[in-house]
PDB file of C-alpha atoms and ligand atoms in Angstrom:
ATOM      1  CA  UNK H  12      20.610 -42.738  37.422  1.00  0.00           C
ATOM      2  CA  UNK H  13      23.526 -40.011  38.073  1.00  0.00           C
ATOM      3  CA  UNK H  14      24.155 -37.117  35.705  1.00  0.00           C
ATOM      4  CA  UNK H  15      24.993 -38.087  32.237  1.00  0.00           C
ATOM      5  CA  UNK H  16      28.939 -37.277  31.117  1.00  0.00           C
ATOM      6  CA  UNK H  17      31.573 -37.714  28.633  1.00  0.00           C
ATOM      7  CA  UNK H  18      35.236 -36.720  29.298  1.00  0.00           C
ATOM      8  CA  UNK H  19      38.269 -36.756  27.060  1.00  0.00           C
ATOM      9  CA  UNK H  20      41.189 -39.189  28.043  1.00  0.00           C
ATOM     10  CA  UNK H  21      44.978 -38.400  27.844  1.00  0.00           C
ATOM     11  CA  UNK H  22      48.546 -38.667  29.074  1.00  0.00           C
ATOM     12  CA  UNK H  23      48.973 -35.344  30.487  1.00  0.00           C
ATOM     13  CA  UNK H  24      45.232 -33.855  30.010  1.00  0.00           C
ATOM     14  CA  UNK H  25      45.652 -30.502  31.860  1.00  0.00           C
ATOM     15  CA  UNK H  26      46.163 -28.803  28.434  1.00  0.00           C
ATOM     16  CA  UNK H  27      43.094 -29.730  26.519  1.00  0.00           C
ATOM     17  CA  UNK H  28      41.098 -27.504  25.135  1.00  0.00           C
ATOM     18  CA  UNK H  29      37.475 -30.297  24.999  1.00  0.00           C
ATOM     19  CA  UNK H  30      36.188 -29.957  28.129  1.00  0.00           C
ATOM     20  CA  UNK H  31      35.832 -25.978  27.238  1.00  0.00           C
ATOM     21  CA  UNK H  32      33.910 -26.517  23.725  1.00  0.00           C
ATOM     22  CA  UNK H  33      31.626 -29.103  25.280  1.00  0.00           C
ATOM     23  CA  UNK H  34      30.721 -27.853  28.211  1.00  0.00           C
ATOM     24  CA  UNK H  35      30.019 -24.358  26.708  1.00  0.00           C
ATOM     25  CA  UNK H  36      27.688 -26.444  24.273  1.00  0.00           C
ATOM     26  CA  UNK H  37      25.844 -28.382  26.747  1.00  0.00           C
ATOM     27  CA  UNK H  38      25.241 -24.739  28.743  1.00  0.00           C
ATOM     28  CA  UNK H  39      23.794 -23.054  25.154  1.00  0.00           C
ATOM     29  CA  UNK H  40      21.667 -26.203  24.717  1.00  0.00           C
ATOM     30  CA  UNK H  41      20.471 -26.328  28.180  1.00  0.00           C
ATOM     31  CA  UNK H  42      21.741 -30.443  28.608  1.00  0.00           C
ATOM     32  CA  UNK H  43      21.795 -31.442  31.559  1.00  0.00           C
ATOM     33  CA  UNK H  44      25.030 -33.512  31.672  1.00  0.00           C
ATOM     34  CA  UNK H  45      29.184 -32.575  31.937  1.00  0.00           C
ATOM     35  CA  UNK H  46      32.346 -33.371  30.006  1.00  0.00           C
ATOM     36  CA  UNK H  47      35.504 -33.769  31.962  1.00  0.00           C
ATOM     37  CA  UNK H  48      38.811 -34.341  31.371  1.00  0.00           C
ATOM     38  CA  UNK H  49      40.374 -37.483  32.899  1.00  0.00           C
ATOM     39  CA  UNK H  50      43.893 -38.246  33.367  1.00  0.00           C
ATOM     40  CA  UNK H  51      44.435 -41.734  32.583  1.00  0.00           C
ATOM     41  CA  UNK H  52      47.965 -43.183  31.977  1.00  0.00           C
ATOM     42  CA  UNK H  53      48.918 -46.097  29.694  1.00  0.00           C
ATOM     43  CA  UNK H  54      48.764 -48.757  32.653  1.00  0.00           C
ATOM     44  CA  UNK H  55      45.233 -47.497  33.611  1.00  0.00           C
ATOM     45  CA  UNK H  56      43.593 -48.039  29.883  1.00  0.00           C
ATOM     46  CA  UNK H  57      42.418 -51.491  31.014  1.00  0.00           C
ATOM     47  CA  UNK H  58      40.884 -50.365  34.093  1.00  0.00           C
ATOM     48  CA  UNK H  59      39.278 -47.279  32.868  1.00  0.00           C
ATOM     49  CA  UNK H  60      37.034 -49.148  30.111  1.00  0.00           C
ATOM     50  CA  UNK H  61      36.180 -52.099  32.308  1.00  0.00           C
ATOM     51  CA  UNK H  62      34.677 -49.186  34.887  1.00  0.00           C
ATOM     52  CA  UNK H  63      33.286 -47.021  32.460  1.00  0.00           C
ATOM     53  CA  UNK H  64      31.267 -50.174  30.635  1.00  0.00           C
ATOM     54  CA  UNK H  65      29.538 -50.375  34.053  1.00  0.00           C
ATOM     55  CA  UNK H  66      28.558 -46.652  34.331  1.00  0.00           C
ATOM     56  CA  UNK H  67      25.308 -46.309  32.503  1.00  0.00           C
ATOM     57  CA  UNK H  68      25.547 -42.059  32.676  1.00  0.00           C
ATOM     58  CA  UNK H  69      28.800 -42.382  30.946  1.00  0.00           C
ATOM     59  CA  UNK H  70      28.596 -41.093  27.093  1.00  0.00           C
ATOM     60  CA  UNK H  71      31.889 -41.798  25.879  1.00  0.00           C
ATOM     61  CA  UNK H  72      35.227 -40.446  25.801  1.00  0.00           C
ATOM     62  CA  UNK H  73      37.358 -38.625  23.145  1.00  0.00           C
ATOM     63  CA  UNK H  74      40.854 -39.716  22.845  1.00  0.00           C
ATOM     64  CA  UNK H  75      44.125 -37.664  22.935  1.00  0.00           C
ATOM     65  CA  UNK H  76      48.080 -38.424  22.959  1.00  0.00           C
ATOM     66  CA  UNK H  77      49.357 -41.305  23.949  1.00  0.00           C
ATOM     67  CA  UNK H  78      46.275 -43.363  23.341  1.00  0.00           C
ATOM     68  CA  UNK H  79      44.651 -42.938  20.167  1.00  0.00           C
ATOM     69  CA  UNK H  80      46.247 -46.150  18.765  1.00  0.00           C
ATOM     70  CA  UNK H  81      46.314 -48.141  22.163  1.00  0.00           C
ATOM     71  CA  UNK H  82      42.348 -47.760  22.938  1.00  0.00           C
ATOM     72  CA  UNK H  83      41.556 -49.801  19.862  1.00  0.00           C
ATOM     73  CA  UNK H  84      41.955 -53.235  21.686  1.00  0.00           C
ATOM     74  CA  UNK H  85      38.912 -51.717  24.214  1.00  0.00           C
ATOM     75  CA  UNK H  86      36.363 -51.402  21.692  1.00  0.00           C
ATOM     76  CA  UNK H  87      33.669 -53.865  20.471  1.00  0.00           C
ATOM     77  CA  UNK H  88      33.395 -52.060  16.491  1.00  0.00           C
ATOM     78  CA  UNK H  89      35.928 -49.774  14.808  1.00  0.00           C
ATOM     79  CA  UNK H  90      34.495 -48.366  11.427  1.00  0.00           C
ATOM     80  CA  UNK H  91      36.265 -48.860   8.028  1.00  0.00           C
ATOM     81  CA  UNK H  92      37.983 -45.625   8.380  1.00  0.00           C
ATOM     82  CA  UNK H  93      39.596 -45.993  12.290  1.00  0.00           C
ATOM     83  CA  UNK H  94      41.142 -49.310  10.813  1.00  0.00           C
ATOM     84  CA  UNK H  95      42.728 -47.290   8.222  1.00  0.00           C
ATOM     85  CA  UNK H  96      43.910 -44.920   9.750  1.00  0.00           C
ATOM     86  CA  UNK H  97      44.980 -46.843  12.682  1.00  0.00           C
ATOM     87  CA  UNK H  98      44.206 -44.701  15.107  1.00  0.00           C
ATOM     88  CA  UNK H  99      40.506 -43.114  16.800  1.00  0.00           C
ATOM     89  CA  UNK H 100      40.285 -39.781  18.779  1.00  0.00           C
ATOM     90  CA  UNK H 101      36.497 -40.805  19.941  1.00  0.00           C
ATOM     91  CA  UNK H 102      34.834 -43.933  21.845  1.00  0.00           C
ATOM     92  CA  UNK H 103      30.951 -43.726  22.194  1.00  0.00           C
ATOM     93  CA  UNK H 104      28.450 -45.886  23.432  1.00  0.00           C
ATOM     94  CA  UNK H 105      25.993 -47.095  20.725  1.00  0.00           C
ATOM     95  CA  UNK H 106      23.230 -50.072  21.569  1.00  0.00           C
ATOM     96  CA  UNK H 107      25.168 -51.328  24.205  1.00  0.00           C
ATOM     97  CA  UNK H 108      28.419 -51.311  22.174  1.00  0.00           C
ATOM     98  CA  UNK H 109      31.432 -49.374  22.342  1.00  0.00           C
ATOM     99  CA  UNK H 110      32.292 -47.966  19.163  1.00  0.00           C
ATOM    100  CA  UNK H 111      35.453 -46.095  17.770  1.00  0.00           C
ATOM    101  CA  UNK H 112      35.220 -43.051  15.470  1.00  0.00           C
ATOM    102  CA  UNK H 113      37.915 -40.370  14.426  1.00  0.00           C
ATOM    103  CA  UNK H 114      35.963 -37.521  14.074  1.00  0.00           C
ATOM    104  CA  UNK H 115      39.457 -35.647  13.084  1.00  0.00           C
ATOM    105  CA  UNK H 116      38.253 -36.942   9.404  1.00  0.00           C
ATOM    106  CA  UNK H 117      34.979 -35.322   9.505  1.00  0.00           C
ATOM    107  CA  UNK H 118      37.133 -32.116  11.076  1.00  0.00           C
ATOM    108  CA  UNK H 119      39.342 -31.798   7.800  1.00  0.00           C
ATOM    109  CA  UNK H 120      36.396 -32.823   5.368  1.00  0.00           C
ATOM    110  CA  UNK H 121      34.789 -29.906   6.911  1.00  0.00           C
ATOM    111  CA  UNK H 122      37.124 -27.525   6.534  1.00  0.00           C
ATOM    112  CA  UNK H 123      38.705 -28.201   2.826  1.00  0.00           C
ATOM    113  CA  UNK H 124      36.818 -27.479  -0.376  1.00  0.00           C
ATOM    114  CA  UNK H 125      34.837 -30.724  -1.311  1.00  0.00           C
ATOM    115  CA  UNK H 126      36.383 -30.486  -4.579  1.00  0.00           C
ATOM    116  CA  UNK H 127      39.819 -30.737  -2.959  1.00  0.00           C
ATOM    117  CA  UNK H 128      42.336 -32.244  -5.457  1.00  0.00           C
ATOM    118  CA  UNK H 129      46.267 -31.459  -6.025  1.00  0.00           C
ATOM    119  CA  UNK H 130      46.613 -31.104  -2.569  1.00  0.00           C
ATOM    120  CA  UNK H 131      50.155 -30.629  -0.805  1.00  0.00           C
ATOM    121  CA  UNK H 132      50.142 -32.353   3.079  1.00  0.00           C
ATOM    122  CA  UNK H 133      53.475 -30.976   5.428  1.00  0.00           C
ATOM    123  CA  UNK H 134      53.659 -34.165   7.931  1.00  0.00           C
ATOM    124  CA  UNK H 135      53.358 -37.812   8.113  1.00  0.00           C
ATOM    125  CA  UNK H 136      51.921 -38.553  11.266  1.00  0.00           C
ATOM    126  CA  UNK H 137      48.247 -38.902  13.057  1.00  0.00           C
ATOM    127  CA  UNK H 138      47.033 -35.681  11.619  1.00  0.00           C
ATOM    128  CA  UNK H 139      48.030 -36.256   8.484  1.00  0.00           C
ATOM    129  CA  UNK H 140      46.923 -39.712   8.001  1.00  0.00           C
ATOM    130  CA  UNK H 141      43.221 -38.389   9.094  1.00  0.00           C
ATOM    131  CA  UNK H 142      43.635 -35.840   6.361  1.00  0.00           C
ATOM    132  CA  UNK H 143      44.463 -38.337   3.743  1.00  0.00           C
ATOM    133  CA  UNK H 144      41.186 -40.194   5.041  1.00  0.00           C
ATOM    134  CA  UNK H 145      39.364 -37.227   4.022  1.00  0.00           C
ATOM    135  CA  UNK H 146      41.161 -37.010   0.730  1.00  0.00           C
ATOM    136  CA  UNK H 147      40.811 -40.397  -0.103  1.00  0.00           C
ATOM    137  CA  UNK H 148      36.544 -39.801   0.586  1.00  0.00           C
ATOM    138  CA  UNK H 149      36.749 -36.656  -1.364  1.00  0.00           C
ATOM    139  CA  UNK H 150      38.521 -38.678  -4.185  1.00  0.00           C
ATOM    140  CA  UNK H 151      41.975 -36.737  -4.680  1.00  0.00           C
ATOM    141  CA  UNK H 152      43.771 -38.004  -7.465  1.00  0.00           C
ATOM    142  CA  UNK H 153      47.107 -36.040  -6.802  1.00  0.00           C
ATOM    143  CA  UNK H 154      48.066 -35.630  -3.344  1.00  0.00           C
ATOM    144  CA  UNK H 155      52.039 -34.888  -2.146  1.00  0.00           C
ATOM    145  CA  UNK H 156      53.109 -35.155   1.419  1.00  0.00           C
ATOM    146  CA  UNK H 157      55.732 -33.090   2.498  1.00  0.00           C
ATOM    147  CA  UNK H 158      57.765 -34.568   4.777  1.00  0.00           C
ATOM    148  CA  UNK H 159      61.505 -34.526   6.638  1.00  0.00           C
ATOM    149  CA  UNK H 160      61.814 -38.326   6.179  1.00  0.00           C
ATOM    150  CA  UNK H 161      59.772 -39.149   2.885  1.00  0.00           C
ATOM    151  CA  UNK H 162      61.059 -43.200   2.812  1.00  0.00           C
ATOM    152  CA  UNK H 163      59.602 -43.101   6.325  1.00  0.00           C
ATOM    153  CA  UNK H 164      56.662 -41.569   5.483  1.00  0.00           C
ATOM    154  CA  UNK H 165      55.784 -43.737   2.558  1.00  0.00           C
ATOM    155  CA  UNK H 166      56.430 -46.784   4.420  1.00  0.00           C
ATOM    156  CA  UNK H 167      53.569 -46.048   6.954  1.00  0.00           C
ATOM    157  CA  UNK H 168      50.833 -44.229   4.589  1.00  0.00           C
ATOM    158  CA  UNK H 169      51.248 -45.660   0.824  1.00  0.00           C
ATOM    159  CA  UNK H 170      49.240 -48.860   1.742  1.00  0.00           C
ATOM    160  CA  UNK H 171      46.455 -47.301   3.873  1.00  0.00           C
ATOM    161  CA  UNK H 172      44.449 -46.296   1.382  1.00  0.00           C
ATOM    162  CA  UNK H 173      44.122 -49.084  -0.966  1.00  0.00           C
ATOM    163  CA  UNK H 174      42.871 -47.913  -4.827  1.00  0.00           C
ATOM    164  CA  UNK H 175      43.025 -49.937  -7.624  1.00  0.00           C
ATOM    165  CA  UNK H 176      46.304 -51.663  -8.251  1.00  0.00           C
ATOM    166  CA  UNK H 177      48.767 -49.625  -9.451  1.00  0.00           C
ATOM    167  CA  UNK H 178      47.140 -46.562  -9.256  1.00  0.00           C
ATOM    168  CA  UNK H 179      49.224 -43.823  -6.824  1.00  0.00           C
ATOM    169  CA  UNK H 180      47.543 -41.125  -5.724  1.00  0.00           C
ATOM    170  CA  UNK H 181      50.322 -40.443  -3.242  1.00  0.00           C
ATOM    171  CA  UNK H 182      53.830 -38.952  -4.037  1.00  0.00           C
ATOM    172  CA  UNK H 183      56.325 -38.239  -1.188  1.00  0.00           C
ATOM    173  CA  UNK H 184      58.904 -35.262  -1.336  1.00  0.00           C
ATOM    174  CA  UNK H 185      61.535 -34.386   1.305  1.00  0.00           C
ATOM    175  CA  UNK H 186      61.400 -30.634   2.792  1.00  0.00           C
ATOM    176  CA  UNK H 187      63.883 -29.461   0.445  1.00  0.00           C
ATOM    177  CA  UNK H 188      61.517 -29.990  -2.726  1.00  0.00           C
ATOM    178  CA  UNK H 189      58.957 -27.949  -1.377  1.00  0.00           C
ATOM    179  CA  UNK H 190      58.744 -25.743  -4.867  1.00  0.00           C
ATOM    180  CA  UNK H 191      58.064 -29.439  -6.458  1.00  0.00           C
ATOM    181  CA  UNK H 192      55.320 -30.205  -3.599  1.00  0.00           C
ATOM    182  CA  UNK H 193      53.514 -27.084  -3.573  1.00  0.00           C
ATOM    183  CA  UNK H 194      54.066 -26.345  -7.441  1.00  0.00           C
ATOM    184  CA  UNK H 195      50.375 -26.059  -9.389  1.00  0.00           C
ATOM    185  CA  UNK H 196      48.407 -27.323  -5.901  1.00  0.00           C
ATOM    186  CA  UNK H 197      44.938 -25.948  -5.287  1.00  0.00           C
ATOM    187  CA  UNK H 198      45.395 -26.209  -1.581  1.00  0.00           C
ATOM    188  CA  UNK H 199      48.372 -27.024   1.107  1.00  0.00           C
ATOM    189  CA  UNK H 200      47.993 -28.986   4.718  1.00  0.00           C
ATOM    190  CA  UNK H 201      49.539 -28.194   7.516  1.00  0.00           C
ATOM    191  CA  UNK H 202      49.606 -31.433   9.466  1.00  0.00           C
ATOM    192  CA  UNK H 203      52.608 -30.654  11.042  1.00  0.00           C
ATOM    193  CA  UNK H 204      53.234 -29.294  14.966  1.00  0.00           C
ATOM    194  CA  UNK H 205      55.714 -26.752  12.644  1.00  0.00           C
ATOM    195  CA  UNK H 206      54.491 -23.503  13.614  1.00  0.00           C
ATOM    196  CA  UNK H 207      52.961 -24.046  16.527  1.00  0.00           C
ATOM    197  CA  UNK H 208      54.041 -22.621  20.137  1.00  0.00           C
ATOM    198  CA  UNK H 209      57.076 -24.571  21.404  1.00  0.00           C
ATOM    199  CA  UNK H 210      58.129 -26.587  18.357  1.00  0.00           C
ATOM    200  CA  UNK H 211      60.122 -25.339  14.893  1.00  0.00           C
ATOM    201  CA  UNK H 212      58.799 -22.880  13.083  1.00  0.00           C
ATOM    202  CA  UNK H 213      57.949 -23.287   9.127  1.00  0.00           C
ATOM    203  CA  UNK H 214      61.106 -23.056   7.190  1.00  0.00           C
ATOM    204  CA  UNK H 215      61.418 -19.949   4.828  1.00  0.00           C
ATOM    205  CA  UNK H 216      61.549 -22.192   1.993  1.00  0.00           C
ATOM    206  CA  UNK H 217      58.026 -24.199   2.684  1.00  0.00           C
ATOM    207  CA  UNK H 218      56.769 -20.441   3.319  1.00  0.00           C
ATOM    208  CA  UNK H 219      58.298 -19.290  -0.382  1.00  0.00           C
ATOM    209  CA  UNK H 220      56.829 -22.215  -2.211  1.00  0.00           C
ATOM    210  CA  UNK H 221      53.364 -21.156  -1.319  1.00  0.00           C
ATOM    211  CA  UNK H 222      53.806 -18.985  -4.232  1.00  0.00           C
ATOM    212  CA  UNK H 223      53.618 -21.171  -6.714  1.00  0.00           C
ATOM    213  CA  UNK H 224      50.091 -22.724  -5.419  1.00  0.00           C
ATOM    214  CA  UNK H 225      47.084 -22.343  -7.598  1.00  0.00           C
ATOM    215  CA  UNK H 226      45.902 -18.292  -7.351  1.00  0.00           C
ATOM    216  CA  UNK H 227      42.826 -19.427  -5.594  1.00  0.00           C
ATOM    217  CA  UNK H 228      43.931 -22.298  -3.514  1.00  0.00           C
ATOM    218  CA  UNK H 229      43.605 -22.702   0.160  1.00  0.00           C
ATOM    219  CA  UNK H 230      45.882 -22.469   3.126  1.00  0.00           C
ATOM    220  CA  UNK H 231      44.344 -24.904   6.115  1.00  0.00           C
ATOM    221  CA  UNK H 232      46.635 -25.269   9.142  1.00  0.00           C
ATOM    222  CA  UNK H 233      46.194 -27.541  11.706  1.00  0.00           C
ATOM    223  CA  UNK H 234      48.105 -25.724  14.424  1.00  0.00           C
ATOM    224  CA  UNK H 235      45.436 -23.885  16.609  1.00  0.00           C
ATOM    225  CA  UNK H 236      48.242 -22.311  19.369  1.00  0.00           C
ATOM    226  CA  UNK H 237      48.859 -19.572  17.829  1.00  0.00           C
ATOM    227  CA  UNK H 238      45.776 -19.040  15.756  1.00  0.00           C
ATOM    228  CA  UNK H 239      47.511 -16.573  13.559  1.00  0.00           C
ATOM    229  CA  UNK H 240      50.623 -19.080  12.455  1.00  0.00           C
ATOM    230  CA  UNK H 241      53.241 -17.636   9.916  1.00  0.00           C
ATOM    231  CA  UNK H 242      52.043 -19.979   7.441  1.00  0.00           C
ATOM    232  CA  UNK H 243      48.980 -18.925   6.930  1.00  0.00           C
ATOM    233  CA  UNK H 244      49.741 -15.130   7.113  1.00  0.00           C
ATOM    234  CA  UNK H 245      51.486 -15.688   3.802  1.00  0.00           C
ATOM    235  CA  UNK H 246      48.837 -17.407   1.926  1.00  0.00           C
ATOM    236  CA  UNK H 247      46.974 -14.402   2.797  1.00  0.00           C
ATOM    237  CA  UNK H 248      49.285 -12.288   2.080  1.00  0.00           C
ATOM    238  CA  UNK H 249      49.347 -14.129  -1.352  1.00  0.00           C
ATOM    239  CA  UNK H 250      45.424 -14.082  -1.426  1.00  0.00           C
ATOM    240  CA  UNK H 251      45.518 -17.805  -0.853  1.00  0.00           C
ATOM    241  CA  UNK H 252      42.090 -18.690   1.371  1.00  0.00           C
ATOM    242  CA  UNK H 253      43.300 -19.130   4.910  1.00  0.00           C
ATOM    243  CA  UNK H 254      41.727 -21.988   7.125  1.00  0.00           C
ATOM    244  CA  UNK H 255      43.037 -21.768  10.762  1.00  0.00           C
ATOM    245  CA  UNK H 256      42.760 -24.836  13.066  1.00  0.00           C
ATOM    246  CA  UNK H 257      39.979 -24.258  15.170  1.00  0.00           C
ATOM    247  CA  UNK H 258      37.448 -24.757  12.313  1.00  0.00           C
ATOM    248  CA  UNK H 259      38.868 -28.380  12.528  1.00  0.00           C
ATOM    249  CA  UNK H 260      39.257 -28.330  16.477  1.00  0.00           C
ATOM    250  CA  UNK H 261      35.381 -27.238  16.758  1.00  0.00           C
ATOM    251  CA  UNK H 262      34.010 -29.200  14.027  1.00  0.00           C
ATOM    252  CA  UNK H 263      35.595 -32.724  15.018  1.00  0.00           C
ATOM    253  CA  UNK H 264      34.162 -31.710  18.525  1.00  0.00           C
ATOM    254  CA  UNK H 265      30.848 -31.043  17.294  1.00  0.00           C
ATOM    255  CA  UNK H 266      30.725 -34.524  16.191  1.00  0.00           C
ATOM    256  CA  UNK H 267      31.953 -36.287  18.924  1.00  0.00           C
ATOM    257  CA  UNK H 268      29.145 -34.002  20.796  1.00  0.00           C
ATOM    258  CA  UNK H 269      26.535 -35.713  18.905  1.00  0.00           C
ATOM    259  CA  UNK H 270      27.849 -39.175  19.769  1.00  0.00           C
ATOM    260  CA  UNK H 271      27.853 -38.369  22.908  1.00  0.00           C
ATOM    261  CA  UNK H 272      24.719 -36.298  23.809  1.00  0.00           C
ATOM    262  CA  UNK H 273      22.462 -37.135  20.326  1.00  0.00           C
ATOM    263  CA  UNK H 274      22.283 -33.728  18.541  1.00  0.00           C
ATOM    264  CA  UNK H 275      25.017 -31.798  16.589  1.00  0.00           C
ATOM    265  CA  UNK H 276      25.505 -28.759  19.086  1.00  0.00           C
ATOM    266  CA  UNK H 277      25.422 -25.818  16.860  1.00  0.00           C
ATOM    267  CA  UNK H 278      23.857 -26.930  13.162  1.00  0.00           C
ATOM    268  CA  UNK H 279      23.789 -23.627  11.877  1.00  0.00           C
ATOM    269  CA  UNK H 280      27.021 -22.171  13.343  1.00  0.00           C
ATOM    270  CA  UNK H 281      25.100 -19.349  15.543  1.00  0.00           C
ATOM    271  CA  UNK H 282      27.483 -19.736  18.366  1.00  0.00           C
ATOM    272  CA  UNK H 283      30.279 -19.962  16.984  1.00  0.00           C
ATOM    273  CA  UNK H 284      31.460 -16.359  17.232  1.00  0.00           C
ATOM    274  CA  UNK H 285      31.415 -16.871  20.801  1.00  0.00           C
ATOM    275  CA  UNK H 286      33.145 -20.169  21.252  1.00  0.00           C
ATOM    276  CA  UNK H 287      36.222 -18.782  19.008  1.00  0.00           C
ATOM    277  CA  UNK H 288      36.653 -16.080  21.203  1.00  0.00           C
ATOM    278  CA  UNK H 289      36.260 -18.262  24.540  1.00  0.00           C
ATOM    279  CA  UNK H 290      38.737 -20.418  22.987  1.00  0.00           C
ATOM    280  CA  UNK H 291      40.988 -17.112  22.261  1.00  0.00           C
ATOM    281  CA  UNK H 292      40.601 -15.060  24.909  1.00  0.00           C
TER     282      UNK H 292
HETATM  283  P1  NAP E  12      52.096 -36.427  15.172  1.00  0.00           P
HETATM  284  O1  NAP E  12      51.707 -37.722  14.898  1.00  0.00           O
HETATM  285  O2  NAP E  12      52.864 -36.743  15.868  1.00  0.00           O
HETATM  286  O3  NAP E  12      53.092 -36.499  13.753  1.00  0.00           O
HETATM  287  C1  NAP E  12      53.637 -35.122  13.347  1.00  0.00           C
HETATM  288  C2  NAP E  12      54.432 -35.324  11.954  1.00  0.00           C
HETATM  289  O4  NAP E  12      55.020 -34.048  12.054  1.00  0.00           O
HETATM  290  C3  NAP E  12      55.242 -35.977  11.938  1.00  0.00           C
HETATM  291  O5  NAP E  12      55.303 -36.542  10.873  1.00  0.00           O
HETATM  292  C4  NAP E  12      56.618 -35.406  12.192  1.00  0.00           C
HETATM  293  O6  NAP E  12      57.946 -36.021  11.251  1.00  0.00           O
HETATM  294  C5  NAP E  12      56.367 -33.827  11.503  1.00  0.00           C
HETATM  295  N1  NAP E  12      57.559 -33.198  12.175  1.00  0.00           N
HETATM  296  C6  NAP E  12      57.219 -32.629  13.532  1.00  0.00           C
HETATM  297  N2  NAP E  12      58.300 -32.155  13.759  1.00  0.00           N
HETATM  298  C7  NAP E  12      58.598 -31.476  12.604  1.00  0.00           C
HETATM  299  C8  NAP E  12      59.387 -30.506  12.189  1.00  0.00           C
HETATM  300  N3  NAP E  12      59.685 -29.764  13.128  1.00  0.00           N
HETATM  301  N4  NAP E  12      60.034 -30.517  10.770  1.00  0.00           N
HETATM  302  C9  NAP E  12      59.143 -31.465   9.977  1.00  0.00           C
HETATM  303  N5  NAP E  12      58.074 -32.397  10.576  1.00  0.00           N
HETATM  304  C10 NAP E  12      57.852 -32.403  11.735  1.00  0.00           C
HETATM  305  O7  NAP E  12      51.409 -35.699  15.621  1.00  0.00           O
HETATM  306  P2  NAP E  12      50.056 -35.198  14.891  1.00  0.00           P
HETATM  307  O8  NAP E  12      49.026 -35.800  16.064  1.00  0.00           O
HETATM  308  O9  NAP E  12      49.767 -35.591  13.635  1.00  0.00           O
HETATM  309  O10 NAP E  12      49.518 -33.636  14.852  1.00  0.00           O
HETATM  310  C11 NAP E  12      50.304 -32.822  14.292  1.00  0.00           C
HETATM  311  C12 NAP E  12      49.832 -31.260  14.297  1.00  0.00           C
HETATM  312  O11 NAP E  12      48.525 -31.403  14.165  1.00  0.00           O
HETATM  313  C13 NAP E  12      50.148 -30.939  16.001  1.00  0.00           C
HETATM  314  O12 NAP E  12      50.485 -29.286  15.905  1.00  0.00           O
HETATM  315  C14 NAP E  12      48.180 -30.902  16.174  1.00  0.00           C
HETATM  316  O13 NAP E  12      48.410 -30.270  17.469  1.00  0.00           O
HETATM  317  C15 NAP E  12      47.720 -31.009  14.847  1.00  0.00           C
HETATM  318  N6  NAP E  12      46.514 -31.446  15.327  1.00  0.00           N
HETATM  319  C16 NAP E  12      45.334 -30.305  14.987  1.00  0.00           C
HETATM  320  C17 NAP E  12      44.115 -30.723  14.874  1.00  0.00           C
HETATM  321  C18 NAP E  12      42.892 -30.099  15.248  1.00  0.00           C
HETATM  322  O14 NAP E  12      42.200 -29.731  15.086  1.00  0.00           O
HETATM  323  N7  NAP E  12      43.204 -28.694  14.493  1.00  0.00           N
HETATM  324  C19 NAP E  12      44.293 -31.977  14.919  1.00  0.00           C
HETATM  325  C20 NAP E  12      44.934 -33.322  15.469  1.00  0.00           C
HETATM  326  C21 NAP E  12      46.136 -32.501  15.298  1.00  0.00           C
HETATM  327  P3  NAP E  12      58.513 -37.482  11.819  1.00  0.00           P
HETATM  328  O15 NAP E  12      57.483 -38.777  11.351  1.00  0.00           O
HETATM  329  O16 NAP E  12      59.481 -37.263  11.361  1.00  0.00           O
HETATM  330  O17 NAP E  12      58.691 -37.326  12.941  1.00  0.00           O
END
């Protein structure tokens, strides 16, 4: 049999850091396999999965923009969480079947404190859905979603995670009500691209509102390019606990690695510093 491999698919794909991360771990663990980047356009998805299903060396793929939703029709099994979120970032082979998972949810879950509650989530797209799934698992009782179009956010998100009828754990705020959304929060998660290289910066009124969170609150920025964002800097200046986007990026990759290659790549975190150095070089 040819050499085992997994890959990341997307369009475009050259920017993906997944090959760097997975090949770093494969090298450290001495596993004879490789992880590739594969450029797949939307119209090529059906052929891609038909071909890979017949390839015994293929262990699965990470899925990135714009296919996180579209690939669901080519897999055999989607877990409840993937169905709720409506997106997958990881397809793997299990007992001869293609299964879809969403390791971004585990990435958020591991990044934030287990007792996370009173959380403000900025943004209402795919990453915010992963955050909501993790917060739902943590049984957070009070989540405030700060979005530039709160009505659209509510229409897209409110029915995703059903709790008891009439139990409303999600509230929606426009960006100019950042003060209300962050007031007394025990954590703020930026799940929008604000602050990312090439994107709009985080507006001053959002940065100012961090001061209204609890003194021991965390600020978690999913943006990892740049790694040190004004959002994290403002939180740190106020004494809040900063959590950067690489924590989630590396954690979601570790869960995917285990599905592809059957072993957690770094359970004790002993390669973490070297990996972070490589990713930020
Ligand atoms: P997405 O599905 O396109 O959603 C982006 C969300 O942010 C949407 O709700 C969008 O609002 C909102 N938004 C975009 N630009 C905005 C602006 N200038 N002001 C206010 N809101 C704005 O993207 P995504 O997949 O959720 O990704 C969001 C960010 O998370 C990206 O920076 C991505 O790199 C990062 N991310 C990081 C990780 C990690 O492992 N660290 C994993 C996943 C994602 P509309 O709905 O109105 O367009």
